[in-house]
Amino acid sequence: MCCTTRAAIRRRADAAAAARRCITTCCRTPLLYATNYEGGKCSRYLFSFGAVPNQELGQLLPYLTQTFGNTYFLLGADRVWPHQMFDIAQPLIAKLGGRVVGTRYTLGTETDFSPLIKEVAASKAKVLLFALKGDGMDFIRQADEAGLLKEITVAFLGRSEVDLGIFRGKGQNMVTVVPAVAASEDPAVKAFVAKARAAANPGVAVSNYVMTHYNTLIDSRRQPRRPASSTRRPSSTRWRGSPLRRRPGR
């Protein structure tokens, strides 16, 4: 693949491992990463189009601490992204005068989250920093039905509009940070949502991930195509320092 591929576009949340695989291939194909990236790795071949920690945790934690309280329980999937995000969050929480009263990682394969719900409740934390996707998101519904969400505020990392149906109407008043929401009054976002729904169907969920993947694809099309016969490495310098013409309404 590397000899003919101009760039790899990646969505999964373990970006560091994916980046290393791309970097170590013979062609060193640029990786255009369109979802949340935990940071911590720099490479001339890695370009992040999604949120990074200073844009997510850096905005979220001060608001949570000031508004809801300074004690945190961290609950996430036992994967790279939640581990690294929580490693970044802990010193930020301490700097804000807060403290972490509990941390738990899980594969999210449980059908009954009662033990985890009781553990979070027993911690008396004011904020649940939540980084659990997939089947594990049913924790929210079960926690709501158990009354936990009356005592704690959920701060959901990596959430988007696509996730809302999974909660079955539960889990109201959660807090998150995203680059854009479909309900935004920003004219460019409104135009982008209308265009996406016209291309799919009027009821389709247009999340911030749709926007970042759109930006990634549009920017990759702007880069000059390398001749198939060329033996030169794909040039990452075409992306480095170039302005991203992200105009969602077009």
PDB file of C-alpha atoms in Angstrom:
ATOM      1  CA  MET A   1       0.000   0.000   0.000  1.00  0.00           C
ATOM      2  CA  CYS A   2       2.731   2.483   0.995  1.00  0.00           C
ATOM      3  CA  CYS A   3       4.196   2.791  -2.510  1.00  0.00           C
ATOM      4  CA  THR A   4       1.006   4.245  -3.985  1.00  0.00           C
ATOM      5  CA  THR A   5      -0.760   5.794  -0.990  1.00  0.00           C
ATOM      6  CA  ARG A   6      -0.546   9.573  -0.655  1.00  0.00           C
ATOM      7  CA  ALA A   7      -1.738   9.589   2.956  1.00  0.00           C
ATOM      8  CA  ALA A   8      -3.445   7.371   5.512  1.00  0.00           C
ATOM      9  CA  ILE A   9      -6.572   8.680   7.227  1.00  0.00           C
ATOM     10  CA  ARG A  10      -7.125   7.144  10.632  1.00  0.00           C
ATOM     11  CA  ARG A  11     -10.119   7.298  12.984  1.00  0.00           C
ATOM     12  CA  ARG A  12      -9.335   4.945  15.884  1.00  0.00           C
ATOM     13  CA  ALA A  13      -8.336   6.496  19.185  1.00  0.00           C
ATOM     14  CA  ASP A  14      -4.962   4.754  19.580  1.00  0.00           C
ATOM     15  CA  ALA A  15      -3.212   7.239  17.335  1.00  0.00           C
ATOM     16  CA  ALA A  16       0.273   6.857  18.753  1.00  0.00           C
ATOM     17  CA  ALA A  17       0.514   3.187  17.769  1.00  0.00           C
ATOM     18  CA  ALA A  18      -0.985   3.879  14.354  1.00  0.00           C
ATOM     19  CA  ALA A  19       1.460   6.749  13.822  1.00  0.00           C
ATOM     20  CA  ARG A  20       4.431   4.582  14.686  1.00  0.00           C
ATOM     21  CA  ARG A  21       3.330   1.935  12.198  1.00  0.00           C
ATOM     22  CA  CYS A  22       3.049   4.540   9.437  1.00  0.00           C
ATOM     23  CA  ILE A  23       6.345   6.175  10.338  1.00  0.00           C
ATOM     24  CA  THR A  24       8.261   2.904  10.260  1.00  0.00           C
ATOM     25  CA  THR A  25       7.007   1.781   6.846  1.00  0.00           C
ATOM     26  CA  CYS A  26       9.428   2.062   3.967  1.00  0.00           C
ATOM     27  CA  CYS A  27       7.482   4.913   2.378  1.00  0.00           C
ATOM     28  CA  ARG A  28       6.772   6.834   5.588  1.00  0.00           C
ATOM     29  CA  THR A  29       3.235   7.695   4.560  1.00  0.00           C
ATOM     30  CA  PRO A  30       1.729  10.767   6.274  1.00  0.00           C
ATOM     31  CA  LEU A  31      -0.991   9.936   8.809  1.00  0.00           C
ATOM     32  CA  LEU A  32      -3.957  12.328   8.788  1.00  0.00           C
ATOM     33  CA  TYR A  33      -5.705  11.744  12.112  1.00  0.00           C
ATOM     34  CA  ALA A  34      -9.323  12.879  12.234  1.00  0.00           C
ATOM     35  CA  THR A  35     -10.482  12.041  15.757  1.00  0.00           C
ATOM     36  CA  ASN A  36      -9.424  12.986  19.299  1.00  0.00           C
ATOM     37  CA  TYR A  37      -5.669  12.632  19.754  1.00  0.00           C
ATOM     38  CA  GLU A  38      -4.032  12.192  23.154  1.00  0.00           C
ATOM     39  CA  GLY A  39      -0.857  13.945  22.026  1.00  0.00           C
ATOM     40  CA  GLY A  40       2.589  13.194  23.385  1.00  0.00           C
ATOM     41  CA  LYS A  41       4.016  12.101  20.037  1.00  0.00           C
ATOM     42  CA  CYS A  42       5.384  14.425  17.374  1.00  0.00           C
ATOM     43  CA  SER A  43       6.330  13.433  13.860  1.00  0.00           C
ATOM     44  CA  ARG A  44       6.661  15.119  10.508  1.00  0.00           C
ATOM     45  CA  TYR A  45       4.262  12.425   9.247  1.00  0.00           C
ATOM     46  CA  LEU A  46       1.468  12.899  11.836  1.00  0.00           C
ATOM     47  CA  PHE A  47      -1.199  15.563  11.323  1.00  0.00           C
ATOM     48  CA  SER A  48      -4.059  15.870  13.811  1.00  0.00           C
ATOM     49  CA  PHE A  49      -7.364  17.327  12.624  1.00  0.00           C
ATOM     50  CA  GLY A  50      -9.310  16.525  15.818  1.00  0.00           C
ATOM     51  CA  ALA A  51      -9.146  17.812  19.387  1.00  0.00           C
ATOM     52  CA  VAL A  52      -5.941  17.508  21.424  1.00  0.00           C
ATOM     53  CA  PRO A  53      -5.712  17.679  25.248  1.00  0.00           C
ATOM     54  CA  ASN A  54      -5.214  21.430  25.600  1.00  0.00           C
ATOM     55  CA  GLN A  55      -8.358  21.962  23.517  1.00  0.00           C
ATOM     56  CA  GLU A  56     -10.370  19.367  25.431  1.00  0.00           C
ATOM     57  CA  LEU A  57      -9.101  18.897  29.013  1.00  0.00           C
ATOM     58  CA  GLY A  58      -7.601  22.379  29.082  1.00  0.00           C
ATOM     59  CA  GLN A  59     -11.040  23.893  28.497  1.00  0.00           C
ATOM     60  CA  LEU A  60     -13.159  21.357  30.349  1.00  0.00           C
ATOM     61  CA  LEU A  61     -11.424  20.909  33.716  1.00  0.00           C
ATOM     62  CA  PRO A  62     -11.351  24.572  34.847  1.00  0.00           C
ATOM     63  CA  TYR A  63     -15.081  24.863  34.112  1.00  0.00           C
ATOM     64  CA  LEU A  64     -15.912  21.624  35.924  1.00  0.00           C
ATOM     65  CA  THR A  65     -13.864  22.508  39.004  1.00  0.00           C
ATOM     66  CA  GLN A  66     -15.355  25.968  39.300  1.00  0.00           C
ATOM     67  CA  THR A  67     -18.950  24.918  38.578  1.00  0.00           C
ATOM     68  CA  PHE A  68     -19.443  21.467  40.082  1.00  0.00           C
ATOM     69  CA  GLY A  69     -16.656  20.713  42.547  1.00  0.00           C
ATOM     70  CA  ASN A  70     -13.008  19.707  42.792  1.00  0.00           C
ATOM     71  CA  THR A  71     -13.146  15.970  43.527  1.00  0.00           C
ATOM     72  CA  TYR A  72     -12.919  13.628  40.551  1.00  0.00           C
ATOM     73  CA  PHE A  73     -13.454   9.966  39.771  1.00  0.00           C
ATOM     74  CA  LEU A  74     -11.811   8.844  36.508  1.00  0.00           C
ATOM     75  CA  LEU A  75     -13.548   6.018  34.636  1.00  0.00           C
ATOM     76  CA  GLY A  76     -12.290   4.914  31.242  1.00  0.00           C
ATOM     77  CA  ALA A  77     -11.698   2.097  28.822  1.00  0.00           C
ATOM     78  CA  ASP A  78      -8.547   0.076  29.359  1.00  0.00           C
ATOM     79  CA  ARG A  79      -7.006   1.402  26.160  1.00  0.00           C
ATOM     80  CA  VAL A  80      -4.280   3.848  25.160  1.00  0.00           C
ATOM     81  CA  TRP A  81      -6.353   7.004  24.731  1.00  0.00           C
ATOM     82  CA  PRO A  82      -8.185   6.965  28.121  1.00  0.00           C
ATOM     83  CA  HIS A  83      -4.973   6.063  29.980  1.00  0.00           C
ATOM     84  CA  GLN A  84      -3.044   8.917  28.415  1.00  0.00           C
ATOM     85  CA  MET A  85      -5.882  11.414  28.767  1.00  0.00           C
ATOM     86  CA  PHE A  86      -6.198  10.587  32.476  1.00  0.00           C
ATOM     87  CA  ASP A  87      -2.419  10.850  32.899  1.00  0.00           C
ATOM     88  CA  ILE A  88      -2.687  14.367  31.468  1.00  0.00           C
ATOM     89  CA  ALA A  89      -5.806  15.212  33.497  1.00  0.00           C
ATOM     90  CA  GLN A  90      -4.422  14.368  36.934  1.00  0.00           C
ATOM     91  CA  PRO A  91      -1.754  17.112  37.180  1.00  0.00           C
ATOM     92  CA  LEU A  92      -4.196  19.601  35.645  1.00  0.00           C
ATOM     93  CA  ILE A  93      -6.774  18.741  38.313  1.00  0.00           C
ATOM     94  CA  ALA A  94      -4.135  19.117  41.048  1.00  0.00           C
ATOM     95  CA  LYS A  95      -3.052  22.485  39.638  1.00  0.00           C
ATOM     96  CA  LEU A  96      -6.673  23.647  39.851  1.00  0.00           C
ATOM     97  CA  GLY A  97      -6.772  22.688  43.535  1.00  0.00           C
ATOM     98  CA  GLY A  98      -8.728  19.503  42.940  1.00  0.00           C
ATOM     99  CA  ARG A  99      -7.966  15.873  43.658  1.00  0.00           C
ATOM    100  CA  VAL A 100      -8.667  12.493  42.127  1.00  0.00           C
ATOM    101  CA  VAL A 101     -10.462  10.232  44.614  1.00  0.00           C
ATOM    102  CA  GLY A 102     -10.680   7.177  42.391  1.00  0.00           C
ATOM    103  CA  THR A 103      -9.588   5.754  39.034  1.00  0.00           C
ATOM    104  CA  ARG A 104     -10.902   2.686  37.285  1.00  0.00           C
ATOM    105  CA  TYR A 105     -10.330   1.157  33.835  1.00  0.00           C
ATOM    106  CA  THR A 106     -12.610  -1.425  32.269  1.00  0.00           C
ATOM    107  CA  LEU A 107     -13.095  -3.128  28.912  1.00  0.00           C
ATOM    108  CA  GLY A 108     -16.730  -2.025  29.003  1.00  0.00           C
ATOM    109  CA  THR A 109     -17.999  -5.518  28.309  1.00  0.00           C
ATOM    110  CA  GLU A 110     -20.082  -5.718  31.478  1.00  0.00           C
ATOM    111  CA  THR A 111     -23.831  -6.067  31.161  1.00  0.00           C
ATOM    112  CA  ASP A 112     -24.297  -5.086  34.804  1.00  0.00           C
ATOM    113  CA  PHE A 113     -22.375  -1.996  35.893  1.00  0.00           C
ATOM    114  CA  SER A 114     -23.722  -2.061  39.463  1.00  0.00           C
ATOM    115  CA  PRO A 115     -20.323  -2.717  41.134  1.00  0.00           C
ATOM    116  CA  LEU A 116     -18.735   0.195  39.267  1.00  0.00           C
ATOM    117  CA  ILE A 117     -21.697   2.460  40.026  1.00  0.00           C
ATOM    118  CA  LYS A 118     -21.414   1.651  43.743  1.00  0.00           C
ATOM    119  CA  GLU A 119     -17.659   2.299  43.683  1.00  0.00           C
ATOM    120  CA  VAL A 120     -18.132   5.706  42.080  1.00  0.00           C
ATOM    121  CA  ALA A 121     -20.924   6.579  44.535  1.00  0.00           C
ATOM    122  CA  ALA A 122     -18.801   5.544  47.532  1.00  0.00           C
ATOM    123  CA  SER A 123     -15.993   7.867  46.424  1.00  0.00           C
ATOM    124  CA  LYS A 124     -18.255  10.925  46.982  1.00  0.00           C
ATOM    125  CA  ALA A 125     -16.672  12.553  43.923  1.00  0.00           C
ATOM    126  CA  LYS A 126     -18.428  15.587  42.495  1.00  0.00           C
ATOM    127  CA  VAL A 127     -17.276  14.969  38.907  1.00  0.00           C
ATOM    128  CA  LEU A 128     -17.036  11.714  36.936  1.00  0.00           C
ATOM    129  CA  LEU A 129     -14.496  12.113  34.135  1.00  0.00           C
ATOM    130  CA  PHE A 130     -15.760   9.508  31.683  1.00  0.00           C
ATOM    131  CA  ALA A 131     -13.812   8.048  28.730  1.00  0.00           C
ATOM    132  CA  LEU A 132     -15.643   4.847  27.901  1.00  0.00           C
ATOM    133  CA  LYS A 133     -17.129   4.291  24.459  1.00  0.00           C
ATOM    134  CA  GLY A 134     -18.856   1.398  22.700  1.00  0.00           C
ATOM    135  CA  ASP A 135     -20.938  -0.984  24.794  1.00  0.00           C
ATOM    136  CA  GLY A 136     -19.526   0.584  27.957  1.00  0.00           C
ATOM    137  CA  MET A 137     -21.624   3.687  27.417  1.00  0.00           C
ATOM    138  CA  ASP A 138     -24.594   1.793  28.856  1.00  0.00           C
ATOM    139  CA  PHE A 139     -22.968   2.641  32.184  1.00  0.00           C
ATOM    140  CA  ILE A 140     -24.606   6.071  31.826  1.00  0.00           C
ATOM    141  CA  ARG A 141     -28.132   4.697  31.530  1.00  0.00           C
ATOM    142  CA  GLN A 142     -27.633   2.301  34.442  1.00  0.00           C
ATOM    143  CA  ALA A 143     -26.005   4.993  36.596  1.00  0.00           C
ATOM    144  CA  ASP A 144     -28.925   7.335  35.909  1.00  0.00           C
ATOM    145  CA  GLU A 145     -31.476   4.683  36.831  1.00  0.00           C
ATOM    146  CA  ALA A 146     -29.529   3.931  40.035  1.00  0.00           C
ATOM    147  CA  GLY A 147     -29.694   7.608  41.038  1.00  0.00           C
ATOM    148  CA  LEU A 148     -25.947   8.239  40.784  1.00  0.00           C
ATOM    149  CA  LEU A 149     -26.290  11.156  38.376  1.00  0.00           C
ATOM    150  CA  LYS A 150     -28.242  13.113  40.974  1.00  0.00           C
ATOM    151  CA  GLU A 151     -25.065  13.260  43.056  1.00  0.00           C
ATOM    152  CA  ILE A 152     -22.345  13.580  40.416  1.00  0.00           C
ATOM    153  CA  THR A 153     -21.742  15.444  37.139  1.00  0.00           C
ATOM    154  CA  VAL A 154     -20.524  13.423  34.177  1.00  0.00           C
ATOM    155  CA  ALA A 155     -17.824  14.990  32.012  1.00  0.00           C
ATOM    156  CA  PHE A 156     -17.762  12.896  28.854  1.00  0.00           C
ATOM    157  CA  LEU A 157     -14.521  12.850  26.834  1.00  0.00           C
ATOM    158  CA  GLY A 158     -14.919  12.161  23.124  1.00  0.00           C
ATOM    159  CA  ARG A 159     -18.693  12.408  23.066  1.00  0.00           C
ATOM    160  CA  SER A 160     -20.668  13.417  19.970  1.00  0.00           C
ATOM    161  CA  GLU A 161     -24.280  13.685  18.852  1.00  0.00           C
ATOM    162  CA  VAL A 162     -24.107  10.180  17.418  1.00  0.00           C
ATOM    163  CA  ASP A 163     -23.883   8.819  20.964  1.00  0.00           C
ATOM    164  CA  LEU A 164     -27.146  10.328  22.211  1.00  0.00           C
ATOM    165  CA  GLY A 165     -29.438   7.499  21.129  1.00  0.00           C
ATOM    166  CA  ILE A 166     -27.423   4.971  23.121  1.00  0.00           C
ATOM    167  CA  PHE A 167     -28.458   6.610  26.399  1.00  0.00           C
ATOM    168  CA  ARG A 168     -32.185   6.000  25.727  1.00  0.00           C
ATOM    169  CA  GLY A 169     -33.119   9.412  27.084  1.00  0.00           C
ATOM    170  CA  LYS A 170     -30.996   9.007  30.209  1.00  0.00           C
ATOM    171  CA  GLY A 171     -27.890  10.912  31.246  1.00  0.00           C
ATOM    172  CA  GLN A 172     -29.169  14.448  30.882  1.00  0.00           C
ATOM    173  CA  ASN A 173     -26.938  17.414  31.780  1.00  0.00           C
ATOM    174  CA  MET A 174     -23.633  15.763  30.955  1.00  0.00           C
ATOM    175  CA  VAL A 175     -20.777  18.096  30.042  1.00  0.00           C
ATOM    176  CA  THR A 176     -18.438  17.743  27.077  1.00  0.00           C
ATOM    177  CA  VAL A 177     -16.153  19.763  24.806  1.00  0.00           C
ATOM    178  CA  VAL A 178     -16.386  19.338  21.022  1.00  0.00           C
ATOM    179  CA  PRO A 179     -15.139  21.398  18.049  1.00  0.00           C
ATOM    180  CA  ALA A 180     -18.675  21.810  16.700  1.00  0.00           C
ATOM    181  CA  VAL A 181     -22.268  20.722  17.319  1.00  0.00           C
ATOM    182  CA  ALA A 182     -24.974  20.262  14.732  1.00  0.00           C
ATOM    183  CA  ALA A 183     -27.298  22.637  16.619  1.00  0.00           C
ATOM    184  CA  SER A 184     -24.789  25.508  16.432  1.00  0.00           C
ATOM    185  CA  GLU A 185     -26.066  28.885  15.209  1.00  0.00           C
ATOM    186  CA  ASP A 186     -22.778  29.514  13.405  1.00  0.00           C
ATOM    187  CA  PRO A 187     -23.744  30.079   9.743  1.00  0.00           C
ATOM    188  CA  ALA A 188     -20.864  27.952   8.436  1.00  0.00           C
ATOM    189  CA  VAL A 189     -21.808  25.024  10.692  1.00  0.00           C
ATOM    190  CA  LYS A 190     -25.489  25.330   9.769  1.00  0.00           C
ATOM    191  CA  ALA A 191     -24.601  25.272   6.083  1.00  0.00           C
ATOM    192  CA  PHE A 192     -22.334  22.242   6.568  1.00  0.00           C
ATOM    193  CA  VAL A 193     -25.033  20.312   8.450  1.00  0.00           C
ATOM    194  CA  ALA A 194     -27.603  21.139   5.758  1.00  0.00           C
ATOM    195  CA  LYS A 195     -25.225  19.991   3.014  1.00  0.00           C
ATOM    196  CA  ALA A 196     -24.410  16.740   4.820  1.00  0.00           C
ATOM    197  CA  ARG A 197     -28.074  15.938   5.428  1.00  0.00           C
ATOM    198  CA  ALA A 198     -28.979  16.742   1.827  1.00  0.00           C
ATOM    199  CA  ALA A 199     -26.353  14.227   0.708  1.00  0.00           C
ATOM    200  CA  ALA A 200     -27.534  11.539   3.157  1.00  0.00           C
ATOM    201  CA  ASN A 201     -30.995  12.016   4.689  1.00  0.00           C
ATOM    202  CA  PRO A 202     -32.678  14.756   6.729  1.00  0.00           C
ATOM    203  CA  GLY A 203     -32.447  12.829   9.994  1.00  0.00           C
ATOM    204  CA  VAL A 204     -28.787  11.855   9.856  1.00  0.00           C
ATOM    205  CA  ALA A 205     -26.638  12.778  12.871  1.00  0.00           C
ATOM    206  CA  VAL A 206     -23.892  15.174  11.782  1.00  0.00           C
ATOM    207  CA  SER A 207     -21.281  14.981  14.501  1.00  0.00           C
ATOM    208  CA  ASN A 208     -18.024  16.862  14.943  1.00  0.00           C
ATOM    209  CA  TYR A 209     -16.297  13.727  13.615  1.00  0.00           C
ATOM    210  CA  VAL A 210     -18.090  14.205  10.296  1.00  0.00           C
ATOM    211  CA  MET A 211     -16.630  17.701  10.173  1.00  0.00           C
ATOM    212  CA  THR A 212     -13.066  16.634  11.023  1.00  0.00           C
ATOM    213  CA  HIS A 213     -13.129  13.778   8.489  1.00  0.00           C
ATOM    214  CA  TYR A 214     -14.489  16.162   5.871  1.00  0.00           C
ATOM    215  CA  ASN A 215     -11.659  18.594   6.609  1.00  0.00           C
ATOM    216  CA  THR A 216      -9.139  15.772   6.384  1.00  0.00           C
ATOM    217  CA  LEU A 217     -10.401  14.550   3.009  1.00  0.00           C
ATOM    218  CA  ILE A 218     -10.645  18.045   1.548  1.00  0.00           C
ATOM    219  CA  ASP A 219      -7.124  18.928   2.641  1.00  0.00           C
ATOM    220  CA  SER A 220      -5.700  15.650   1.314  1.00  0.00           C
ATOM    221  CA  ARG A 221      -7.216  16.435  -2.087  1.00  0.00           C
ATOM    222  CA  ARG A 222      -5.365  19.766  -2.126  1.00  0.00           C
ATOM    223  CA  GLN A 223      -1.981  18.058  -1.990  1.00  0.00           C
ATOM    224  CA  PRO A 224      -0.185  17.373  -5.294  1.00  0.00           C
ATOM    225  CA  ARG A 225      -0.335  13.750  -6.407  1.00  0.00           C
ATOM    226  CA  ARG A 226       2.969  11.896  -6.533  1.00  0.00           C
ATOM    227  CA  PRO A 227       3.641   9.911  -9.731  1.00  0.00           C
ATOM    228  CA  ALA A 228       3.145   6.181  -9.186  1.00  0.00           C
ATOM    229  CA  SER A 229       6.600   5.502 -10.608  1.00  0.00           C
ATOM    230  CA  SER A 230       8.317   7.862  -8.172  1.00  0.00           C
ATOM    231  CA  THR A 231      10.720   6.319  -5.653  1.00  0.00           C
ATOM    232  CA  ARG A 232      10.740   9.423  -3.480  1.00  0.00           C
ATOM    233  CA  ARG A 233       9.120   9.372  -0.056  1.00  0.00           C
ATOM    234  CA  PRO A 234       5.667  10.999   0.212  1.00  0.00           C
ATOM    235  CA  SER A 235       6.391  14.566   1.144  1.00  0.00           C
ATOM    236  CA  SER A 236       5.018  15.604   4.527  1.00  0.00           C
ATOM    237  CA  THR A 237       6.314  19.114   3.828  1.00  0.00           C
ATOM    238  CA  ARG A 238       3.253  19.666   1.632  1.00  0.00           C
ATOM    239  CA  TRP A 239       1.134  19.653   4.774  1.00  0.00           C
ATOM    240  CA  ARG A 240       3.539  21.218   7.258  1.00  0.00           C
ATOM    241  CA  GLY A 241       2.829  24.908   7.740  1.00  0.00           C
ATOM    242  CA  SER A 242       0.128  25.003   5.072  1.00  0.00           C
ATOM    243  CA  PRO A 243      -3.151  26.727   6.025  1.00  0.00           C
ATOM    244  CA  LEU A 244      -6.139  24.425   6.402  1.00  0.00           C
ATOM    245  CA  ARG A 245      -9.009  25.825   4.370  1.00  0.00           C
ATOM    246  CA  ARG A 246     -11.703  24.442   6.618  1.00  0.00           C
ATOM    247  CA  ARG A 247     -14.925  26.001   5.450  1.00  0.00           C
ATOM    248  CA  PRO A 248     -17.718  23.700   6.604  1.00  0.00           C
ATOM    249  CA  GLY A 249     -20.357  25.503   4.572  1.00  0.00           C
ATOM    250  CA  ARG A 250     -18.733  24.641   1.253  1.00  0.00           C
TER     251      ARG A 250
END
